[in-house]
Coordinates of C-alpha atoms and ligand atoms in Angstrom, one line a residue:
M1 CA 131.9 51.6 8.1
K2 CA 134.4 47.8 7.5
L3 CA 137.2 48.7 9.6
G4 CA 140.7 48.6 7.4
R5 CA 138.7 49.8 4.7
E6 CA 141.3 52.9 3.5
H7 CA 139.5 56.6 3.4
F8 CA 140.0 60.2 1.4
S9 CA 141.6 62.5 4.2
S10 CA 139.2 64.6 3.5
D11 CA 136.0 65.3 1.4
F12 CA 138.0 68.1 -0.6
A13 CA 140.9 65.5 -1.2
A14 CA 137.6 62.9 -2.4
V15 CA 136.7 66.0 -4.8
L16 CA 140.2 66.6 -5.9
A17 CA 140.4 62.7 -6.9
M18 CA 137.1 62.8 -8.6
A19 CA 138.0 65.8 -10.9
G20 CA 141.4 63.6 -11.4
S21 CA 139.1 61.2 -12.5
A22 CA 137.3 63.2 -14.3
I23 CA 139.8 65.8 -15.9
G24 CA 141.4 63.6 -18.6
L25 CA 141.8 63.7 -22.6
G26 CA 138.1 64.4 -22.3
N27 CA 138.4 67.8 -21.4
I28 CA 141.6 68.2 -23.9
W29 CA 141.6 66.2 -27.2
R30 CA 137.0 66.2 -27.0
F31 CA 135.3 69.4 -25.7
P32 CA 137.4 71.2 -28.0
Y33 CA 136.8 69.8 -31.2
M34 CA 133.3 68.8 -30.4
T35 CA 133.2 72.7 -29.6
G36 CA 135.3 73.2 -32.6
Q37 CA 132.1 71.4 -35.0
N38 CA 129.8 72.3 -33.2
G39 CA 128.9 75.9 -32.8
G40 CA 131.5 77.0 -30.7
A41 CA 130.0 78.6 -27.5
A42 CA 126.6 77.8 -28.5
F43 CA 127.8 73.9 -28.0
I44 CA 129.2 75.3 -24.9
L45 CA 125.7 77.0 -22.9
I46 CA 124.0 73.6 -24.4
Y47 CA 127.2 71.4 -22.7
I48 CA 126.8 73.0 -19.4
V49 CA 123.2 72.3 -19.5
C50 CA 123.6 68.9 -19.6
V51 CA 126.2 68.7 -17.1
F52 CA 124.1 70.0 -14.7
F53 CA 120.5 68.9 -15.3
L54 CA 121.4 65.4 -17.3
A55 CA 125.0 64.2 -16.4
L56 CA 124.7 65.4 -13.0
P57 CA 122.3 63.0 -11.3
I58 CA 123.3 59.9 -12.4
F59 CA 126.8 60.7 -10.8
F60 CA 124.7 61.2 -7.8
A61 CA 123.4 58.1 -8.4
E62 CA 126.8 55.8 -8.2
S63 CA 128.1 58.1 -5.9
V64 CA 125.2 57.7 -3.0
I65 CA 125.7 53.6 -4.0
G66 CA 129.7 54.1 -3.3
R67 CA 129.8 56.2 -0.3
T68 CA 126.1 53.7 1.3
T69 CA 127.7 51.1 1.4
Q70 CA 131.5 51.6 1.5
S71 CA 132.6 48.6 -1.3
N72 CA 134.1 48.1 -4.8
T73 CA 131.5 48.0 -7.5
F74 CA 130.4 43.9 -7.3
G75 CA 130.5 44.0 -3.3
A76 CA 128.0 47.1 -3.3
I77 CA 125.7 46.1 -5.9
R78 CA 125.4 42.8 -4.0
K79 CA 124.8 44.9 -1.1
I80 CA 121.8 46.6 -2.7
A81 CA 120.4 43.5 -3.9
P82 CA 121.1 40.2 -2.7
G83 CA 121.0 36.8 -4.0
S84 CA 119.8 38.9 -6.7
R85 CA 121.3 37.8 -10.1
L86 CA 121.9 42.0 -10.8
K87 CA 125.1 40.6 -9.4
W88 CA 126.2 39.0 -12.0
L89 CA 126.2 42.2 -14.1
G90 CA 128.3 43.4 -11.2
L91 CA 131.1 42.2 -13.2
L92 CA 130.2 44.2 -16.4
T93 CA 131.3 47.0 -14.3
V94 CA 134.9 45.6 -13.1
I95 CA 135.8 44.6 -16.4
T96 CA 133.8 48.1 -18.6
P97 CA 137.1 50.1 -17.0
L98 CA 139.7 47.9 -17.8
V99 CA 138.9 47.6 -21.2
I100 CA 138.5 52.3 -21.1
L101 CA 141.7 51.5 -19.2
S102 CA 143.4 49.3 -21.8
Y103 CA 143.2 51.7 -25.5
Y104 CA 143.6 55.3 -23.1
S105 CA 146.8 54.1 -22.0
V106 CA 147.2 53.6 -25.7
V107 CA 146.5 57.3 -26.0
G108 CA 148.6 58.3 -22.5
G109 CA 151.4 56.1 -24.1
W110 CA 151.7 58.4 -27.1
S111 CA 151.4 61.0 -25.3
V112 CA 154.5 60.5 -23.3
E113 CA 156.4 59.7 -27.1
Y114 CA 154.8 63.7 -27.9
L115 CA 156.6 64.9 -24.4
F116 CA 159.4 63.5 -25.2
V117 CA 159.8 64.4 -28.9
S118 CA 159.3 67.8 -28.0
I119 CA 162.5 67.7 -25.4
C120 CA 164.7 66.5 -27.7
S121 CA 164.2 67.7 -30.6
G122 CA 161.0 69.3 -31.3
F123 CA 158.9 68.6 -34.4
D124 CA 159.0 69.5 -38.1
E125 CA 156.3 70.3 -40.5
D126 CA 155.1 67.6 -41.4
V127 CA 153.0 65.7 -38.2
S128 CA 150.7 64.0 -40.5
S129 CA 153.3 61.9 -41.4
F130 CA 155.0 62.0 -38.1
F131 CA 152.2 60.4 -36.2
N132 CA 150.3 58.1 -38.7
E133 CA 154.2 56.6 -39.1
F134 CA 154.5 56.4 -35.1
T135 CA 151.3 54.9 -34.6
S136 CA 151.7 52.3 -36.8
S137 CA 155.1 51.7 -35.5
G138 CA 154.8 48.7 -33.6
V139 CA 157.9 48.9 -30.6
G140 CA 157.1 52.7 -30.0
P141 CA 153.5 52.5 -29.0
L142 CA 154.0 49.3 -27.4
A143 CA 156.6 51.0 -25.1
C144 CA 155.7 54.2 -24.5
H145 CA 152.0 51.5 -23.2
T146 CA 154.3 50.4 -21.4
V147 CA 155.6 53.5 -19.7
F148 CA 152.0 54.8 -19.6
L149 CA 151.0 51.9 -17.8
L150 CA 153.7 51.2 -15.4
L151 CA 153.3 55.2 -13.9
T152 CA 149.8 54.8 -13.0
A153 CA 150.3 51.1 -11.4
F154 CA 153.5 52.3 -9.2
I155 CA 150.4 54.9 -8.3
V156 CA 147.2 52.5 -8.1
L157 CA 150.4 51.2 -5.5
E158 CA 151.6 53.1 -3.0
G159 CA 147.1 53.2 -2.3
V160 CA 144.3 54.9 -1.7
K161 CA 145.8 58.2 0.4
S162 CA 149.3 58.2 0.5
G163 CA 149.4 57.5 -3.6
I164 CA 145.5 58.7 -5.6
E165 CA 144.9 61.8 -2.8
K166 CA 148.8 62.9 -2.9
F167 CA 149.4 62.2 -7.0
N168 CA 145.4 64.1 -7.4
K169 CA 146.1 66.6 -4.4
V170 CA 150.0 68.3 -6.3
S171 CA 148.0 67.4 -10.6
I172 CA 145.1 68.8 -10.4
P173 CA 146.1 72.7 -9.4
V174 CA 149.4 72.0 -11.6
L175 CA 147.7 71.2 -14.6
F176 CA 145.3 74.4 -14.3
V177 CA 148.5 77.4 -13.7
L178 CA 149.9 74.7 -17.0
M179 CA 146.9 75.1 -18.5
L180 CA 146.5 78.9 -17.7
V181 CA 149.9 79.4 -19.2
I182 CA 149.3 77.8 -22.3
V183 CA 145.8 80.1 -23.3
A184 CA 148.5 83.5 -22.3
Y185 CA 150.4 82.2 -25.3
S186 CA 147.7 80.7 -27.6
V187 CA 145.9 84.2 -26.6
T188 CA 148.8 86.8 -26.9
L189 CA 149.3 84.7 -31.2
P190 CA 149.1 87.2 -33.6
G191 CA 145.7 86.3 -34.9
S192 CA 144.3 84.6 -32.4
G193 CA 140.4 87.4 -31.3
P194 CA 139.2 84.3 -34.3
G195 CA 139.4 81.9 -31.9
I196 CA 138.7 83.5 -28.9
S197 CA 135.4 85.2 -30.6
Y198 CA 134.6 81.7 -31.9
M199 CA 134.9 80.6 -28.4
I200 CA 132.3 83.5 -26.7
R201 CA 129.5 84.5 -28.8
P202 CA 127.0 81.8 -30.0
D203 CA 126.8 80.6 -33.5
F204 CA 122.5 79.1 -33.1
S205 CA 122.6 78.0 -36.5
Q206 CA 124.7 75.3 -35.6
I207 CA 122.3 73.8 -32.8
T208 CA 120.4 70.5 -34.9
P209 CA 119.6 67.5 -31.7
R210 CA 122.7 65.8 -32.7
T211 CA 123.8 69.1 -31.0
F212 CA 122.2 67.8 -27.7
A213 CA 123.2 64.2 -27.8
Y214 CA 126.9 65.5 -28.7
A215 CA 126.5 67.2 -25.4
M216 CA 124.8 64.5 -23.6
G217 CA 127.7 61.6 -24.9
Q218 CA 130.5 64.2 -23.8
G219 CA 129.0 65.2 -20.7
F220 CA 129.4 61.1 -19.7
F221 CA 132.5 60.6 -21.1
S222 CA 134.4 64.2 -19.4
L223 CA 132.0 62.6 -16.0
S224 CA 133.8 59.6 -16.4
L225 CA 130.5 57.7 -16.1
G226 CA 129.2 54.4 -15.5
V227 CA 132.3 52.9 -15.4
G228 CA 132.4 52.3 -11.2
T229 CA 135.3 55.1 -11.2
V230 CA 133.2 58.0 -8.8
L231 CA 131.2 55.1 -7.6
T232 CA 134.6 53.1 -6.2
Y233 CA 135.9 56.5 -5.2
S234 CA 133.0 57.3 -3.1
S235 CA 133.2 54.1 -1.1
Y236 CA 136.5 56.6 0.2
M237 CA 134.4 58.8 2.0
G238 CA 133.8 59.3 5.3
G239 CA 130.1 58.7 6.4
R240 CA 129.1 61.8 6.7
S241 CA 129.7 63.6 3.1
G242 CA 128.1 65.4 0.9
I243 CA 127.4 63.4 -2.0
V244 CA 125.9 66.4 -4.0
R245 CA 128.0 69.2 -2.5
A246 CA 131.0 67.0 -3.7
G247 CA 129.2 66.1 -6.7
I248 CA 128.6 69.5 -8.1
W249 CA 132.9 71.0 -6.9
T250 CA 133.6 68.2 -9.4
A251 CA 131.8 68.8 -11.9
V252 CA 132.5 72.4 -11.5
F253 CA 136.7 72.0 -11.7
D254 CA 135.5 69.2 -15.1
L255 CA 133.5 72.5 -16.4
T256 CA 136.1 74.5 -16.0
F257 CA 139.0 72.8 -17.3
A258 CA 137.1 72.5 -20.6
I259 CA 136.6 75.0 -20.8
I260 CA 140.5 76.7 -19.9
A261 CA 141.7 73.9 -22.3
G262 CA 139.1 75.9 -25.3
F263 CA 140.6 78.5 -24.5
A264 CA 144.9 77.4 -24.9
I265 CA 143.4 75.8 -27.7
M266 CA 140.8 77.7 -30.0
P267 CA 142.7 80.5 -30.0
A268 CA 146.2 79.2 -31.7
V269 CA 144.1 77.3 -34.0
F270 CA 142.6 80.3 -36.3
A271 CA 146.1 82.0 -35.8
A272 CA 147.2 79.2 -37.9
G273 CA 144.6 79.6 -39.7
I274 CA 143.3 75.9 -39.6
E275 CA 140.0 74.6 -39.9
P276 CA 137.9 74.6 -36.2
G277 CA 136.2 71.7 -36.4
A278 CA 139.7 70.0 -37.6
G279 CA 138.2 67.0 -35.7
P280 CA 140.3 63.8 -33.5
G281 CA 143.2 64.5 -34.7
L282 CA 143.5 67.6 -33.4
I283 CA 146.2 67.6 -30.1
F284 CA 148.0 65.1 -32.1
E285 CA 148.6 66.2 -35.2
T286 CA 146.6 69.8 -35.3
L287 CA 148.1 71.3 -33.2
P288 CA 151.9 70.5 -32.7
Y289 CA 152.0 71.4 -36.6
I290 CA 150.5 75.2 -34.9
F291 CA 153.6 74.9 -32.2
V292 CA 155.6 74.4 -35.1
K293 CA 154.0 77.1 -37.3
M294 CA 154.2 79.5 -34.6
G295 CA 157.6 79.1 -33.7
S296 CA 159.2 81.0 -36.6
G297 CA 158.7 84.1 -34.0
S298 CA 159.6 82.6 -31.1
A299 CA 161.6 79.1 -31.5
I300 CA 162.2 79.1 -27.8
I301 CA 159.0 79.8 -26.6
S302 CA 157.0 78.0 -28.5
R303 CA 158.9 75.2 -28.2
A304 CA 158.8 75.5 -24.5
V305 CA 155.2 75.8 -24.5
A306 CA 154.9 72.5 -26.5
V307 CA 156.4 70.8 -23.5
L308 CA 153.8 71.8 -21.1
F309 CA 151.4 70.7 -23.3
F310 CA 152.0 67.8 -23.5
L311 CA 152.9 67.4 -19.7
T312 CA 149.4 67.8 -19.3
I313 CA 148.5 65.7 -21.2
V314 CA 150.3 63.0 -19.7
V315 CA 149.6 63.6 -15.8
A316 CA 145.3 64.9 -16.9
A317 CA 145.6 61.0 -18.0
L318 CA 147.1 59.6 -15.4
T319 CA 144.7 61.4 -12.7
S320 CA 141.8 59.4 -15.7
S321 CA 144.1 55.9 -15.1
I322 CA 144.9 55.6 -11.9
S323 CA 140.8 56.1 -10.8
M324 CA 139.8 53.4 -13.8
Y325 CA 143.2 51.4 -12.3
E326 CA 141.2 51.5 -8.5
V327 CA 138.4 49.8 -10.0
G328 CA 139.2 46.4 -11.2
V329 CA 142.1 46.6 -7.2
A330 CA 139.7 47.7 -5.1
Y331 CA 137.3 44.7 -6.9
L332 CA 140.1 42.0 -6.1
T333 CA 141.1 42.9 -2.7
E334 CA 137.5 43.4 -1.4
E335 CA 136.5 40.0 -3.3
K336 CA 138.8 38.1 -4.0
K337 CA 140.9 39.1 -0.7
M338 CA 144.4 39.7 -2.9
S339 CA 146.8 41.7 -1.1
R340 CA 147.1 45.1 -2.8
K341 CA 149.9 44.3 -4.7
K342 CA 148.9 41.6 -5.5
A343 CA 145.9 43.1 -7.7
V344 CA 148.0 45.9 -9.3
I345 CA 149.6 43.0 -11.1
V346 CA 147.3 41.3 -12.1
I347 CA 145.3 44.3 -13.7
F348 CA 148.8 45.2 -15.1
A349 CA 149.0 41.9 -17.0
F350 CA 144.7 42.1 -17.9
T351 CA 145.3 45.5 -18.8
W352 CA 148.6 45.1 -21.4
V353 CA 147.6 42.6 -22.5
L354 CA 144.8 44.2 -24.1
G355 CA 146.3 47.5 -24.8
A356 CA 149.5 46.0 -26.5
V357 CA 146.2 44.9 -28.6
C358 CA 144.8 47.8 -29.0
S359 CA 147.8 49.4 -29.7
V360 CA 149.0 47.6 -33.1
F361 CA 145.6 46.9 -34.0
S362 CA 143.3 49.8 -35.2
G363 CA 140.2 47.4 -35.4
A364 CA 141.2 46.7 -32.0
F365 CA 141.4 49.7 -30.1
S366 CA 138.3 51.0 -32.4
F367 CA 136.2 48.2 -31.3
C368 CA 137.0 48.2 -27.7
D369 CA 136.3 52.1 -27.6
S370 CA 132.3 51.9 -29.6
L371 CA 132.0 48.6 -27.1
T372 CA 132.9 51.2 -24.0
S373 CA 130.8 54.0 -25.3
N374 CA 127.7 52.9 -26.9
F375 CA 127.3 50.1 -24.7
L376 CA 129.2 49.6 -21.8
M377 CA 129.4 53.1 -20.0
T378 CA 125.4 53.5 -20.9
F379 CA 124.4 49.9 -19.7
G380 CA 126.7 50.5 -16.3
A381 CA 125.0 54.1 -15.8
L382 CA 121.3 52.7 -16.2
L383 CA 122.7 50.0 -13.4
F384 CA 123.5 52.7 -11.4
V385 CA 121.1 55.1 -11.6
Y386 CA 118.3 51.9 -11.3
L387 CA 119.7 50.0 -8.2
A388 CA 119.9 54.4 -6.4
G389 CA 116.4 55.4 -7.8
W390 CA 114.8 52.3 -7.6
K391 CA 116.3 49.4 -5.4
M392 CA 118.2 52.0 -2.7
D393 CA 115.7 53.0 0.7
K394 CA 114.4 55.4 -0.8
S395 CA 114.6 57.7 2.3
L396 CA 117.9 57.5 2.7
V397 CA 118.1 58.5 -1.1
R398 CA 116.2 60.6 -1.2
K399 CA 117.2 62.5 2.3
E400 CA 121.4 62.2 0.3
L401 CA 120.1 63.5 -2.7
Y402 CA 118.0 66.1 -1.5
P403 CA 117.1 68.2 -4.0
A404 CA 118.3 65.7 -7.0
Y405 CA 116.6 63.1 -5.7
S406 CA 113.8 63.3 -8.5
F407 CA 116.1 63.1 -11.3
V408 CA 118.0 60.1 -10.1
R409 CA 114.7 58.2 -10.2
Y410 CA 113.0 59.8 -13.2
V411 CA 114.7 62.1 -15.8
A412 CA 117.8 60.1 -15.9
P413 CA 116.9 56.5 -17.2
P414 CA 115.1 58.2 -20.3
A415 CA 118.0 60.0 -20.5
I416 CA 120.6 57.4 -20.5
I417 CA 117.9 55.6 -22.8
A418 CA 117.9 58.5 -25.4
I419 CA 122.0 59.2 -25.0
F420 CA 121.9 55.0 -25.9
V421 CA 119.4 55.8 -29.1
T422 CA 120.6 58.5 -30.4
N423 CA 124.5 57.1 -30.9
F424 CA 122.8 54.6 -33.0
I425 CA 121.0 56.5 -35.2
I426 CA 123.3 59.2 -35.9
Ligands
LIG501 N1 136.8 61.7 -17.9 C1 138.4 60.6 -18.3 C2 139.2 62.6 -19.3 O1 137.5 63.0 -19.4 C3 137.2 59.6 -19.1 C4 137.4 58.7 -18.1 C5 136.0 58.0 -18.5 C6 138.2 58.2 -16.8 C7 135.8 57.2 -17.8 C8 137.6 57.2 -16.1 C9 136.0 56.9 -16.5 O2 139.0 62.3 -20.6

């Protein structure tokens, strides 16, 4: 183990940090609307199978690389395949999280604005126009992106233990409590019954081959795979930590949070008489409208729930954004020998500029989004699975990953290629 490298204080702290990376906009925003569009409980069942049998092996691959090499993504690849050109591909694994962070911070910024509005004035009926006006207003979203990125930078600047670990230790329990409070509000709204049964009763008639591709894609994004965050956080785990156990716990936290978020959102959607498959606009257009509509009876409670809801989104987005930021910082401090402070400033400059471009030009936003989710993440995952399954010392990896080793070697690569191909066909 390299001296001078910071480590998480326990395996549990590492699991909380990885759960923090996993729990984010993907759980609160993407999972409920995907469930809504793909057959409710039937989608959830398929999703659970995909997470445990297809997505987790990729997680294990990244984790075993990080924990064994005790290095940033670039250094890890150099150690596993010394002298090979693969190391240049390692640079891509540093760039991918920074590109995601750039547009993720823009959406994080929107959540900051929504939190602010729900505290100061509340929303009026026409939330869609508010959303469109705000996101195209230029300066407002830019300022919010800056605030969100600064918050992320401050946490990362504090270091692995006093920044990342501390923030996640407090935030993860708080996130679960907040979400449960919102569930309590949502399931007691008049007319929420059909929403609850939608989450519980599987509708298999909606299941098509596409559903599997969506479930796998969602598992990929939600567990933060192929981006190097799992690798980097695992490199801060002690030499004897159990990788399989940590991975399973991370997936359980992530899945539980997504399901709770579904129970917070779907019953409210049904109570307000809105289509469950409302799509990506769900949290920024539909939900604030629900808070307005439901507010007629008990305005203060609805307003308070709106504040809690957007606070949950901001905190959940922060626990993810710090993990992406740390991938870049680990690279710069270890490979370029920069101080943590300087590395934090360099990453800030890069992601602020790219995020600003994404904030102003929606075309740039969509480009970065599809470049990363359709290509770079899949590519990163394939690289990690190849390194862990085919390049690293076989007996070591088999011992570490037992009983998941053959999944990493034989199941994960075709699964990744299948998602890559399906993304183009559908
Ligand atoms: N898993 C995060 C979410 O669900 C997104 C993320 C992707 C975070 C990749 C880090 C790396 O929102």
